[in-house]
mmCIF file of C-alpha atoms in Angstrom:
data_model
loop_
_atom_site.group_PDB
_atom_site.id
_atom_site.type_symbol
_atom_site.label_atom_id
_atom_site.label_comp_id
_atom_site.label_asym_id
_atom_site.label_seq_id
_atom_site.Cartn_x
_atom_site.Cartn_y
_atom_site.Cartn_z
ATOM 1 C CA UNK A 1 -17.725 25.590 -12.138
ATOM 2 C CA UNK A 2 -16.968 23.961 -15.401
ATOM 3 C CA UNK A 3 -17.588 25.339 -18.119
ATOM 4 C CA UNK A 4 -20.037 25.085 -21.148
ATOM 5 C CA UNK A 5 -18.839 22.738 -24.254
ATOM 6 C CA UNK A 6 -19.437 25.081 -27.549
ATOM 7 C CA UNK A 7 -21.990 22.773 -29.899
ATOM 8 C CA UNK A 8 -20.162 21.212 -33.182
ATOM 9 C CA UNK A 9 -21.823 24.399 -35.304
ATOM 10 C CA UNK A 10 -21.825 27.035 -32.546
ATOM 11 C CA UNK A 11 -24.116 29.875 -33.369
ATOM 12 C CA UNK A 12 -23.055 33.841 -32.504
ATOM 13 C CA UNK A 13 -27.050 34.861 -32.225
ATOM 14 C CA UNK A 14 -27.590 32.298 -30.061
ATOM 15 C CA UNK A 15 -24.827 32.940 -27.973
ATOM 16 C CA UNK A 16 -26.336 36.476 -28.394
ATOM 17 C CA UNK A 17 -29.748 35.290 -26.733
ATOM 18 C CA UNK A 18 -28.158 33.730 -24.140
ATOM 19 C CA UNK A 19 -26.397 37.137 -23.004
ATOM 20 C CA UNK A 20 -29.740 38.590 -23.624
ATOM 21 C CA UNK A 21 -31.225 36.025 -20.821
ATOM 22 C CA UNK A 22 -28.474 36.463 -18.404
ATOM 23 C CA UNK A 23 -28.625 40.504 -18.755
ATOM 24 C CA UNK A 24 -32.831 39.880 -17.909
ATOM 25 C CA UNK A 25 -31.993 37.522 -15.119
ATOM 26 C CA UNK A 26 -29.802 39.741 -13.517
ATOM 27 C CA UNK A 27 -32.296 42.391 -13.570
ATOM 28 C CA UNK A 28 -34.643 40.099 -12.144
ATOM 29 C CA UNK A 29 -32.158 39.602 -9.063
ATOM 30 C CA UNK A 30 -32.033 36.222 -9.579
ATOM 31 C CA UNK A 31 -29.277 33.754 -7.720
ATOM 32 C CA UNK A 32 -28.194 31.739 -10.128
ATOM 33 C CA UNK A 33 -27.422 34.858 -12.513
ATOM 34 C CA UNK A 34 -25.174 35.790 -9.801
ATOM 35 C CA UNK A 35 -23.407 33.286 -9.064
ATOM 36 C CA UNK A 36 -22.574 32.758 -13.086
ATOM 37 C CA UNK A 37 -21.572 36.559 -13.018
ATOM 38 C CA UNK A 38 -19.450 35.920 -10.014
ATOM 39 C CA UNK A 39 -17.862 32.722 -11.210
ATOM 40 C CA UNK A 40 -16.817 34.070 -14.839
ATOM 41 C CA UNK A 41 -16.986 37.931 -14.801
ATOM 42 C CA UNK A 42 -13.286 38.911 -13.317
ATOM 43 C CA UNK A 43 -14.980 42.448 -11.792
ATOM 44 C CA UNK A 44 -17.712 40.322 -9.292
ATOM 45 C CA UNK A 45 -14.898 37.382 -8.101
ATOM 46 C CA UNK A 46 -15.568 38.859 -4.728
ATOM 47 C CA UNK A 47 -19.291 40.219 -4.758
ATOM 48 C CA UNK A 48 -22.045 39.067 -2.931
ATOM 49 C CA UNK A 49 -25.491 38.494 -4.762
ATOM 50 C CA UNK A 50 -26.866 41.738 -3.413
ATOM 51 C CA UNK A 51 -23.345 44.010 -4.347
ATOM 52 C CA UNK A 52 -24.175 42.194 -8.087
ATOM 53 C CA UNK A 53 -27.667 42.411 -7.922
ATOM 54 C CA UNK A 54 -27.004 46.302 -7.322
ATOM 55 C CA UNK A 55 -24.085 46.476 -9.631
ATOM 56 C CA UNK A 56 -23.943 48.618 -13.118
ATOM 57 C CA UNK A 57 -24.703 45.561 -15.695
ATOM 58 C CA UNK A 58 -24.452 45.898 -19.378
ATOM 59 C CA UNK A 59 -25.084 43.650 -21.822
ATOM 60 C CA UNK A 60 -20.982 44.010 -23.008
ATOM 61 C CA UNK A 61 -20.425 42.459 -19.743
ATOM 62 C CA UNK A 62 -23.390 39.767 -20.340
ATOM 63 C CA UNK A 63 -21.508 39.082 -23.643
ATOM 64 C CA UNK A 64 -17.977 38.520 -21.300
ATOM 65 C CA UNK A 65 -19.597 36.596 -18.743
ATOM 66 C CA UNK A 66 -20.870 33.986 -21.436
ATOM 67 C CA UNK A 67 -17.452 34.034 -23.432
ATOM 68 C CA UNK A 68 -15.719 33.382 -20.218
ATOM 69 C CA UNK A 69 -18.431 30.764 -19.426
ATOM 70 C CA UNK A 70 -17.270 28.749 -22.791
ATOM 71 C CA UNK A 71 -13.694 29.309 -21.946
ATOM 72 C CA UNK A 72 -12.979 32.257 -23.688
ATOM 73 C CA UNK A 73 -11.494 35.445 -22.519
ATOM 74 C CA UNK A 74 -13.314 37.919 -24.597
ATOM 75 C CA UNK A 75 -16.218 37.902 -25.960
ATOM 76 C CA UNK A 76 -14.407 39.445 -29.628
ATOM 77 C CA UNK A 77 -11.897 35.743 -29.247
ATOM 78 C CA UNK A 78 -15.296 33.677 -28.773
ATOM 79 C CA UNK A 79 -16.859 35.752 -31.844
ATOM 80 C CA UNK A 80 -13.928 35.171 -34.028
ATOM 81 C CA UNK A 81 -14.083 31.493 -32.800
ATOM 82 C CA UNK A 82 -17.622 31.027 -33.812
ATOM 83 C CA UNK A 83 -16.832 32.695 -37.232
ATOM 84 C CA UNK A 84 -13.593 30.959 -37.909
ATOM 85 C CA UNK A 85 -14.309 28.477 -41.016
ATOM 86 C CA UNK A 86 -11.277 26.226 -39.920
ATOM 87 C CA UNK A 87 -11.903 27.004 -36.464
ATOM 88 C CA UNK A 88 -9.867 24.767 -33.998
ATOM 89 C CA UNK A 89 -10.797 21.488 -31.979
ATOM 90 C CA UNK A 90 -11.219 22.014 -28.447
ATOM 91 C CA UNK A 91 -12.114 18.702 -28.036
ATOM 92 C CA UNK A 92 -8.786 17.699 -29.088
ATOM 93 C CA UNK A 93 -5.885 17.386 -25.852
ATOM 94 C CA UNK A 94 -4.444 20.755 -25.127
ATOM 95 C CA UNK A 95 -0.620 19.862 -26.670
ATOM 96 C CA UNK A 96 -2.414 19.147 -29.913
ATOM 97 C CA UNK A 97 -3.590 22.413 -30.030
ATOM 98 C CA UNK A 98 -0.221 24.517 -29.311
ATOM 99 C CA UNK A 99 1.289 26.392 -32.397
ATOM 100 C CA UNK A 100 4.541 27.312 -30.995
ATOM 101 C CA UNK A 101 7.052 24.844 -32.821
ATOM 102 C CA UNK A 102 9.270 25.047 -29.690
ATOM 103 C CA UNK A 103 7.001 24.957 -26.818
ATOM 104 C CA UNK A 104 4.998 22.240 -28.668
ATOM 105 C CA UNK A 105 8.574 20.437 -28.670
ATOM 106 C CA UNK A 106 9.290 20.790 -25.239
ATOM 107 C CA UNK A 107 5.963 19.532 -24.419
ATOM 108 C CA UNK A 108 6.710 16.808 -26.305
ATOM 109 C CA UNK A 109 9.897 15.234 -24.742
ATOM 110 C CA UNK A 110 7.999 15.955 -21.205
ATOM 111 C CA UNK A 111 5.713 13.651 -22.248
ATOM 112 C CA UNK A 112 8.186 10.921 -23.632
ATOM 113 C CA UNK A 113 10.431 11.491 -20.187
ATOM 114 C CA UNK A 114 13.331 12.519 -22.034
ATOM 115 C CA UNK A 115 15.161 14.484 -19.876
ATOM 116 C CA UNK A 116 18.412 14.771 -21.472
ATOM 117 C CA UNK A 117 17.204 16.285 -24.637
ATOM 118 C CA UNK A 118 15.041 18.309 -22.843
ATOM 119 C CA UNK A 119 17.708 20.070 -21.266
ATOM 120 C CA UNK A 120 19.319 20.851 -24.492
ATOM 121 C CA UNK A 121 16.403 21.799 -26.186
ATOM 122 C CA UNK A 122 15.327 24.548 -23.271
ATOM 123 C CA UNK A 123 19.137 25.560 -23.288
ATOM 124 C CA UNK A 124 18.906 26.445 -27.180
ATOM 125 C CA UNK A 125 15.317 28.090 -26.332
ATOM 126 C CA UNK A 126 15.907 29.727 -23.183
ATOM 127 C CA UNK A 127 12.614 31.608 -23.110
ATOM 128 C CA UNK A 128 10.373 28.308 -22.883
ATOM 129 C CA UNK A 129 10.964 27.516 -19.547
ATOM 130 C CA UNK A 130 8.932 30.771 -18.910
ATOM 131 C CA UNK A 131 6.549 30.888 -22.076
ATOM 132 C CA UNK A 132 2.808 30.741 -21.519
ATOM 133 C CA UNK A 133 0.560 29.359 -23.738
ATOM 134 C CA UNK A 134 -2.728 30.135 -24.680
ATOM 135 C CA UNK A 135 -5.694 27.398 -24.493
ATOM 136 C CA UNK A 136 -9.357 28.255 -24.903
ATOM 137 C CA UNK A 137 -11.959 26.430 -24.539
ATOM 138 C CA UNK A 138 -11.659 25.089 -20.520
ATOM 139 C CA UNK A 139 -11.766 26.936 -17.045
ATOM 140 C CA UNK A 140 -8.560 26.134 -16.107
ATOM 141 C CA UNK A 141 -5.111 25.342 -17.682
ATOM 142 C CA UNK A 142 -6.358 28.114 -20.029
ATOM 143 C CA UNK A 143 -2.360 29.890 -19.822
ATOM 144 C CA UNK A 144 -0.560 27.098 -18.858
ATOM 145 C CA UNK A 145 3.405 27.302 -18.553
ATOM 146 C CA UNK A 146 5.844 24.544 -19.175
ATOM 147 C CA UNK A 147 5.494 23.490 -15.819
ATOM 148 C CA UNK A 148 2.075 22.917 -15.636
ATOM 149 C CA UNK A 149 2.671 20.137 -18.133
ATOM 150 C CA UNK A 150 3.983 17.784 -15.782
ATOM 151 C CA UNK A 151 0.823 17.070 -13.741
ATOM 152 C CA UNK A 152 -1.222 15.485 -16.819
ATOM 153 C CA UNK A 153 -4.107 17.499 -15.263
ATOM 154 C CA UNK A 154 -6.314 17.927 -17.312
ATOM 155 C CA UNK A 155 -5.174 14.775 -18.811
ATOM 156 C CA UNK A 156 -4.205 14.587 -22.288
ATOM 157 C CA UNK A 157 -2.334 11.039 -22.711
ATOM 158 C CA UNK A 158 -3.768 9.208 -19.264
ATOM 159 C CA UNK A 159 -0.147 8.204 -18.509
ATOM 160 C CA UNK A 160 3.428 10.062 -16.998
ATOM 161 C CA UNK A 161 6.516 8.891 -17.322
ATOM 162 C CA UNK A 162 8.406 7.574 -14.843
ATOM 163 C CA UNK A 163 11.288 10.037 -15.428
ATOM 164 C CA UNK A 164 8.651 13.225 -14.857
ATOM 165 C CA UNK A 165 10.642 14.131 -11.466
ATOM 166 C CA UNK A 166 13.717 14.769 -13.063
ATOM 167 C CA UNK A 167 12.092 16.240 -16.306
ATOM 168 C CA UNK A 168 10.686 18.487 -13.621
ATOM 169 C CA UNK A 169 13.985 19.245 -12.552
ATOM 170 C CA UNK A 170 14.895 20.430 -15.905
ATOM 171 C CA UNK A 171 12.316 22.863 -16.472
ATOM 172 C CA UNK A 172 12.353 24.107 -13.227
ATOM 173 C CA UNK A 173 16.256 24.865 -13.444
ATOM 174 C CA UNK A 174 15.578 26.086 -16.833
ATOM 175 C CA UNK A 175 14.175 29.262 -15.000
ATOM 176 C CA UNK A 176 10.602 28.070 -14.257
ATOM 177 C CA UNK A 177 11.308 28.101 -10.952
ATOM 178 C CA UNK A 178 11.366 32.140 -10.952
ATOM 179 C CA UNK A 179 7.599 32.161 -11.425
ATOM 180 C CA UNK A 180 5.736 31.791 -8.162
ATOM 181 C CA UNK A 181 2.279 31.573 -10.031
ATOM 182 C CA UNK A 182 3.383 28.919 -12.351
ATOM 183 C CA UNK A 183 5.000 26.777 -9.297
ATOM 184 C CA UNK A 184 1.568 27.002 -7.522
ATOM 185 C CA UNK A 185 -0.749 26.058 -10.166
ATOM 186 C CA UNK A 186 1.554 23.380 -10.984
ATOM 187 C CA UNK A 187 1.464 22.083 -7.618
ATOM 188 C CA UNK A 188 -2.502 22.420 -7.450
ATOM 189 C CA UNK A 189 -2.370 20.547 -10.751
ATOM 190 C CA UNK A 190 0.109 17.927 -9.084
ATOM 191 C CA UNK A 191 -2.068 17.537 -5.917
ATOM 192 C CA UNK A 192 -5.421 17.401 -7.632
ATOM 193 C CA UNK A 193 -4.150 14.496 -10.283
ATOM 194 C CA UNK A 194 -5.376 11.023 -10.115
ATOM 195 C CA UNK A 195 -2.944 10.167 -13.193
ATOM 196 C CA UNK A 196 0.130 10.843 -11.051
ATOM 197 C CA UNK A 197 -1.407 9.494 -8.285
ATOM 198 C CA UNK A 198 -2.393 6.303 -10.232
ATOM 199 C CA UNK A 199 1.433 6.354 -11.925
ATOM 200 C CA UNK A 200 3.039 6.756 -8.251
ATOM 201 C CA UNK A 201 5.060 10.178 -8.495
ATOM 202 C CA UNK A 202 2.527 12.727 -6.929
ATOM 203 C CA UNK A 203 3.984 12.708 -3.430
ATOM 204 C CA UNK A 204 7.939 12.625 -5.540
ATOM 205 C CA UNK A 205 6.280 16.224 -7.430
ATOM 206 C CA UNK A 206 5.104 17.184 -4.057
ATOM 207 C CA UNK A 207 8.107 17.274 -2.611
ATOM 208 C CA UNK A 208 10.293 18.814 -5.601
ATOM 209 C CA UNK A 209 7.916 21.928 -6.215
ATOM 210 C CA UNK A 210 7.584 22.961 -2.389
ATOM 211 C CA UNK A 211 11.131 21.873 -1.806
ATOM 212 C CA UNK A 212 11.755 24.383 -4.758
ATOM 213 C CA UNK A 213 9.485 27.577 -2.957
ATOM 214 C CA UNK A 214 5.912 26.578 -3.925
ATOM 215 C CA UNK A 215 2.909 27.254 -1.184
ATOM 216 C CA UNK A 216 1.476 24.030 0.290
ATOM 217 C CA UNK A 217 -1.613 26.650 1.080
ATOM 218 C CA UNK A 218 -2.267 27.431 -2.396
ATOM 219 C CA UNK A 219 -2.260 23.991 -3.158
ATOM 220 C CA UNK A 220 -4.841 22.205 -0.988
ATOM 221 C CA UNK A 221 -8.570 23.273 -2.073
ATOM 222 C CA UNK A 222 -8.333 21.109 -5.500
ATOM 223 C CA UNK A 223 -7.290 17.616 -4.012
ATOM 224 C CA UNK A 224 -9.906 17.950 -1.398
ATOM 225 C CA UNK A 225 -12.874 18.953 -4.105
ATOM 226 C CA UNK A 226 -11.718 15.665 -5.645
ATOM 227 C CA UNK A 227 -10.664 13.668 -2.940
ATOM 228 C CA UNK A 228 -6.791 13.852 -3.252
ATOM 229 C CA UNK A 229 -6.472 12.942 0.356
ATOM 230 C CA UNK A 230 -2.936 11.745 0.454
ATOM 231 C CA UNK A 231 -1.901 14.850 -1.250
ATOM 232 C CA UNK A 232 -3.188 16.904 0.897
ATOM 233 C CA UNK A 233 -1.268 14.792 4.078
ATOM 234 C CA UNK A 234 1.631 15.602 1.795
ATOM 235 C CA UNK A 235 0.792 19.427 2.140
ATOM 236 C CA UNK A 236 -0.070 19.362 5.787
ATOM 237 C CA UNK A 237 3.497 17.694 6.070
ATOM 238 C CA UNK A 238 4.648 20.603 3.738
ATOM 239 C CA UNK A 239 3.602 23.253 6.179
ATOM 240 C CA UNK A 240 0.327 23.797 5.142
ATOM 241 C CA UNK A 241 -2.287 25.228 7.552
ATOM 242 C CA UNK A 242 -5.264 22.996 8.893
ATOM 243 C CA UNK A 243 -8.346 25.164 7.844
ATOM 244 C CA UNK A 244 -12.381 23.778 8.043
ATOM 245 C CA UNK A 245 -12.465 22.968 4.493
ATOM 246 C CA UNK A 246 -9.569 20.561 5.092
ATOM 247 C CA UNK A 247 -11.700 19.164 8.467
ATOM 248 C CA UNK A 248 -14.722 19.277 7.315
ATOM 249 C CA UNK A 249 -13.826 17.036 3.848
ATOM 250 C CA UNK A 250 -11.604 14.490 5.870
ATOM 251 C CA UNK A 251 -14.531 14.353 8.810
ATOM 252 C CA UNK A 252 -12.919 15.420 11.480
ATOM 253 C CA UNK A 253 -15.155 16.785 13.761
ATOM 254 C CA UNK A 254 -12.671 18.284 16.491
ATOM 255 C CA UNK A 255 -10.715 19.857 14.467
ATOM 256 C CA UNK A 256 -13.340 21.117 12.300
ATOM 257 C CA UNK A 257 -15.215 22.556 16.236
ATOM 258 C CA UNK A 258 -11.476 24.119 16.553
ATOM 259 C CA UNK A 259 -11.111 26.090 13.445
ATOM 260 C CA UNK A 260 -14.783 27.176 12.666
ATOM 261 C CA UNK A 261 -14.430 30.697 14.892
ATOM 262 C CA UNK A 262 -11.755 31.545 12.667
ATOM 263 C CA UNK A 263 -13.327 30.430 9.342
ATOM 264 C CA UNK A 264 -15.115 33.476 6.975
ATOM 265 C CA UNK A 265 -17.862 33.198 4.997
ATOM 266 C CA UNK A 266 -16.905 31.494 2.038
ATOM 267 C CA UNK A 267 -14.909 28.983 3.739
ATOM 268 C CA UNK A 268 -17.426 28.164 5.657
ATOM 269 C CA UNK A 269 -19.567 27.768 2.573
ATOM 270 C CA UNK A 270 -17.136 25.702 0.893
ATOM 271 C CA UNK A 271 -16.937 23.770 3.860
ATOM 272 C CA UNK A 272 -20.627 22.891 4.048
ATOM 273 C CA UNK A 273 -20.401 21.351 0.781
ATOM 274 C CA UNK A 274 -17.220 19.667 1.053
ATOM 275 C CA UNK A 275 -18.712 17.488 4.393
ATOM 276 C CA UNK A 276 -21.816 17.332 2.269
ATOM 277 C CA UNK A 277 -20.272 15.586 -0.844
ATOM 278 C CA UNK A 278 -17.981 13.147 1.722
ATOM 279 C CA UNK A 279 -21.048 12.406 4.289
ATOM 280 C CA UNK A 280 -20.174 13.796 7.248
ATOM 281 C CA UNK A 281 -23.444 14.634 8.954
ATOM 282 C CA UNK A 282 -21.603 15.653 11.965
ATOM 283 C CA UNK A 283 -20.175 18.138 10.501
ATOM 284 C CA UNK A 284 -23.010 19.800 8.224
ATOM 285 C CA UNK A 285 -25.026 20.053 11.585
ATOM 286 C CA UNK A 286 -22.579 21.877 12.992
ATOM 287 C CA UNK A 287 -21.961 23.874 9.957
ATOM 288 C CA UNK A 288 -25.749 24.277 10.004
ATOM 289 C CA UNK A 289 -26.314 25.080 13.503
ATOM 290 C CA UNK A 290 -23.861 27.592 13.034
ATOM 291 C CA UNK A 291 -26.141 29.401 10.716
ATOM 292 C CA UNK A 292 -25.108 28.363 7.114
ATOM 293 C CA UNK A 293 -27.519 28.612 4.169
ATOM 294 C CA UNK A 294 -27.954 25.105 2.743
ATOM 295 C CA UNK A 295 -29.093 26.861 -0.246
ATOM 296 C CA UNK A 296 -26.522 28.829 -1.385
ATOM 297 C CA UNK A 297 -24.094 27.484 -4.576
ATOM 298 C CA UNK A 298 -20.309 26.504 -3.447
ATOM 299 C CA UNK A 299 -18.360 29.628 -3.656
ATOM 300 C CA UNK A 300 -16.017 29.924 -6.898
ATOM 301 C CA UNK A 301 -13.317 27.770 -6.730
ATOM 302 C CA UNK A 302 -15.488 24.543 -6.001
ATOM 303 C CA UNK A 303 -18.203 22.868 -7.404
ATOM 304 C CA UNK A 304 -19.973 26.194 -7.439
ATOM 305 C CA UNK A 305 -22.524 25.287 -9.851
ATOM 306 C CA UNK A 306 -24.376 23.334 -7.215
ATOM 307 C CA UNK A 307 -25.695 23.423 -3.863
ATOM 308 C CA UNK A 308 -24.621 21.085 -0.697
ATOM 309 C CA UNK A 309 -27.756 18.771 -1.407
ATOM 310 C CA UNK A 310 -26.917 18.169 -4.840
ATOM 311 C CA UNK A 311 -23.452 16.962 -3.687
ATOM 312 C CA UNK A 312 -24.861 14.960 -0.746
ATOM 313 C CA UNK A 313 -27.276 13.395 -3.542
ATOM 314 C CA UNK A 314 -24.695 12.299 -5.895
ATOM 315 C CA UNK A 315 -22.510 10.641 -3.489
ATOM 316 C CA UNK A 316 -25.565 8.908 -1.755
ATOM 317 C CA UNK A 317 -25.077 10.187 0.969
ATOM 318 C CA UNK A 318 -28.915 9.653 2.642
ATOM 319 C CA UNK A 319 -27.816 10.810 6.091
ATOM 320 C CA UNK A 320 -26.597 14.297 5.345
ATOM 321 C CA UNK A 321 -29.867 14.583 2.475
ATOM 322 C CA UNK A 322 -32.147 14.167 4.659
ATOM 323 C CA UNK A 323 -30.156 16.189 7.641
ATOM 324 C CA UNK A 324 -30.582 19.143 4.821
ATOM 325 C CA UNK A 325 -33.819 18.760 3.693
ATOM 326 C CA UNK A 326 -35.042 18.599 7.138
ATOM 327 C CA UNK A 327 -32.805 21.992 7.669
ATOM 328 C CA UNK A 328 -34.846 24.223 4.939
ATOM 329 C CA UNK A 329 -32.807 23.214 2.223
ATOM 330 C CA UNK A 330 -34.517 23.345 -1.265
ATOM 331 C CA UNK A 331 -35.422 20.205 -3.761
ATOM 332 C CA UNK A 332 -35.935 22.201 -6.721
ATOM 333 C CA UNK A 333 -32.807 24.450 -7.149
ATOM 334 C CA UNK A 334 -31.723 23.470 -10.677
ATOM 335 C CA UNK A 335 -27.700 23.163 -10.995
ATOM 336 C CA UNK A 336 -26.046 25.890 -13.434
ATOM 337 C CA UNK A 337 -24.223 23.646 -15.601
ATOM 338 C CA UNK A 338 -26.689 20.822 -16.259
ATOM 339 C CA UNK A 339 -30.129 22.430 -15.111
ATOM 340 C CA UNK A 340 -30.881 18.856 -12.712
ATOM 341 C CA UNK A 341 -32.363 19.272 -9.479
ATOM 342 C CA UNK A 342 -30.716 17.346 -6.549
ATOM 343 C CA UNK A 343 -33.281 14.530 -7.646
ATOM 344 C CA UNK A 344 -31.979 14.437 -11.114
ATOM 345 C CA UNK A 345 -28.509 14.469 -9.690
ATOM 346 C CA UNK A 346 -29.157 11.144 -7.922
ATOM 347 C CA UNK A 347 -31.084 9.180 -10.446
ATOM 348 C CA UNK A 348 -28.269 10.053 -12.856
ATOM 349 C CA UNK A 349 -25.804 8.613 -10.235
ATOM 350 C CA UNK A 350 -27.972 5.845 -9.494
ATOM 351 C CA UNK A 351 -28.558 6.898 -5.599
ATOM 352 C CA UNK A 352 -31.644 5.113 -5.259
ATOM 353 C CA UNK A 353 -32.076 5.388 -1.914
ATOM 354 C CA UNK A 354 -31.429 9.271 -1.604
ATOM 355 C CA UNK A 355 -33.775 9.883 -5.030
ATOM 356 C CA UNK A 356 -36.660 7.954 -3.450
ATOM 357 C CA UNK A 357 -36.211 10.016 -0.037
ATOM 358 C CA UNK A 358 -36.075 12.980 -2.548
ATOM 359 C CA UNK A 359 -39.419 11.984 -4.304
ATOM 360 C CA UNK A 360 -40.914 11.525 -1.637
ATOM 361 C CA UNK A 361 -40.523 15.206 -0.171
ATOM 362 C CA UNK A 362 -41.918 16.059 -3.471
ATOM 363 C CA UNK A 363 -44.437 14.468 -3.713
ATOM 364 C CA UNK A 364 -45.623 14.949 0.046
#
C-alpha cells in the first residue's frame, strides 16, 4: 500500500484525529481499519480481520499505525517531524536527503559509474559497504544499504550508468555481499525497475546478485505487481519456483489449474488480483469458483489498498469487471489510499467502457 504524502504544513492534532478515527473504526469492526492496521502495524502483519477486530487496540498503537502509514517508524520520529521548524524535504530524492558525508559519497560515484574510485573510497571506509541508512517518509527503501542503490528504484535521477554491473561488483566485494537481506531487497529492487530495464542492465544485475547467493523467490512478487515480466523469466531461469501469483499474472491457465491445490490463502488472494489487474478472466473464474472473496483488499505486499475490481477497472479490463460484478463483488468499496470507488478508479484512468458498465450497475 503506499503510503500517505505529509501536507506542506503537517498538523500533529490532526494527525491526532486521524488516530482518533482509526481507534473508532476499529472498534466498529470495520475492514478497511483492518487492513490499514495489518498493512502498517508490525504486531497484525499476519492477522486476519477477525484476530484484529478481537485484538487489544490502543490508541498508542492508532498513533503507530498512522506514523507508519506516513512513512515513519514511530509515532515520537513523525511528532518530532511535524514539530521540526527546518524539518526535511521528503519530496526531495532519497540521496539528497542522506547526512552521512561518506555514505552520501559512495552514493555518489554509484551514480556517476565510477567504479575505480569507488573501490578506493569503500576501501578507506570499510564499514559502508554494510551501513544502512535511514529514509522516512516512503514504504519502502526506508533502510536502504549501499546496495540497494544500484536499482534506481525508487528512482531518484531516471537514469543508470552503464558501468552499474561492475560498480555492483565493488560494493558487493566490499562486504555487501555478507548481508542476505540487503542482496534480496536489492534484487526485488533490480527486478521491479523499469529504469534498468529501460537502460538495458536488469537481466546483467539479475544475474550478478543471484550468481552472488541472492533468492530468485524473494525476488518475484514486485516485478509481477508491476509487470516486470522479463525479470521474472530471469528468476524462473534463476531457480525460482512457479507459484499462482506468477500464473495467474502471466495468464496461464494450466499452470495456474496445477498450482492452485497448493496455494494458501493469501496467495490465492494476491492471485485474484494479479489476473484481475492483467485481464485474465479465465483465471479469476477459476480463482472465483474456487471460493475467493472478490471483496477482500490485496494482501500486504501488493496493491493492498484496493480490491480486484478496482484493478480490473483501471486497466479496462471490461471482461473480468463484469465477470466480478456478476460474482457478488461490490461497486462501492472506497480504496484506502485515495477513497475512489472502482468507478472513480476508471474515470480517472479514462476506462470508458468499464465506468459506463460500472454506472450502469449503479444506477440499475
Amino acid at each position: 500500500m503506499p503510503t500517505l504524502p505529509l501536507p506542506a504544513r503537517p498538523s500533529l492534532v490532526h494527525l491526532r484525529h486521524q488516530a482518533k478515527d482509526l481507534l473508532r473504526d476499529h472498534s466498529a469492526r470495520a475492514a478497511s481499519a483492518a487492513q490499514r492496521i495489518r498493512e502498517f502495524h508490525p504486531r497484525y502483519r499476519a492477522a486476519s480481520d477477525a484476530a484484529i477486530a478481537e485484538a487489544p487496540f490502543a490508541l498508542a498503537d492508532a498513533q503507530l499505525t498512522i506514523a507508519r502509514e506516513y512513512g515513519f517508524t514511530s509515532w515520537p520520529r513523525l511528532r518530532a517531524h511535524v514539530e521540526n521548524p527546518q524539518r526535511p524535504d521528503l519530496a526531495r530524492p532519497q540521496h539528497e536527503r542522506i547526512d552521512d558525508t561518506a555514505f552520501r559519497r559512495a552514493v555518489d560515484l554509484l551514480d556517476a559509474g565510477d567504479a575505480a574510485a569507488l573501490r578506493d573510497h569503500l576501501a578507506a571506509h570499510p564499514g559502508v559497504a554494510r551501513q544502512r541508512v535511514t529514509l522516512e517518509g516512503g514504504n519502502y527503501f526506508t533502510n536502504p544499504a549501499l546496495l540497494e542503490f544500484i536499482a534506481e528504484n525508487p528512482t531518484r535521477r531516471g537514469t543508470l550508468p552503464t558501468s552499474i554491473v561492475g560498480v555492483a561488483t565493488v560494493i558487493l566485494d566490499a562486504g555487501a555481499a555478507e548481508d542476505a537481506e540487503a542482496m534480496n531487497s536489492a534484487l526485488d529492487l533490480v527486478a521491479s525497475s523499469s529504469v534498468a530495464r529501460q537502460c538495458g542492465v536488469q537481466r546483467a544485475l539479475i544475474e550478478l546478485l543471484c550468481d552472488r547467493g541472492a533468492d530468485p523467490n524473494r525476488a518475484v512478487l514486485s516485478p509481477l505487481l508491476y509487470g516486470e515480466f522479463e525479470s521474472v523469466e530471469a528468476l524462473l531461469r534463476r531457480g525460482a519456483k512457479l507459484t499462482l501469483t506468477i500464473a495467474a499474472a502471466t495468464g496461464s491457465v494450466s499452470d495456474a489449474r496445477a498450482v492452485l491445490p497448493m496455494a494458501d490463502d493469501d496467495e490465492r488472494q494476491t492471485a485474484l488480483a494479479l489476473a484481475a489487474q492483467f485481464g485474465h478472466v479465465e483465471i479469476v473464474r477459476m480463482l472465483l469458483d474456487a471460493g475467493e472473496d472478490p471483496n477482500r483488499y490485496s494482501p500486504v505486499g501488493g496493491h493492498s489498498h484496493a480490491t480486484p475490481l478496482h484493478q480490473a477497472a483501471l486497466a479496462g479490463h471490461e471482461s473480468v469487471a463484469r465477470l466480478l460484478a456478476e460474482r457478488g463483488a461490490r461497486l462501492d468499496i472506497e480504496d484506502l489510499h485515495y477513497h475512489a470507488t472502482p468507478l472513480g478508479w476508471a474515470r480517472y484512468a479514462g476506462r470508458d467502457a468499464v465506468a459506463a458498465y460500472l454506472e450502469s450497475k449503479l444506477n440499475a
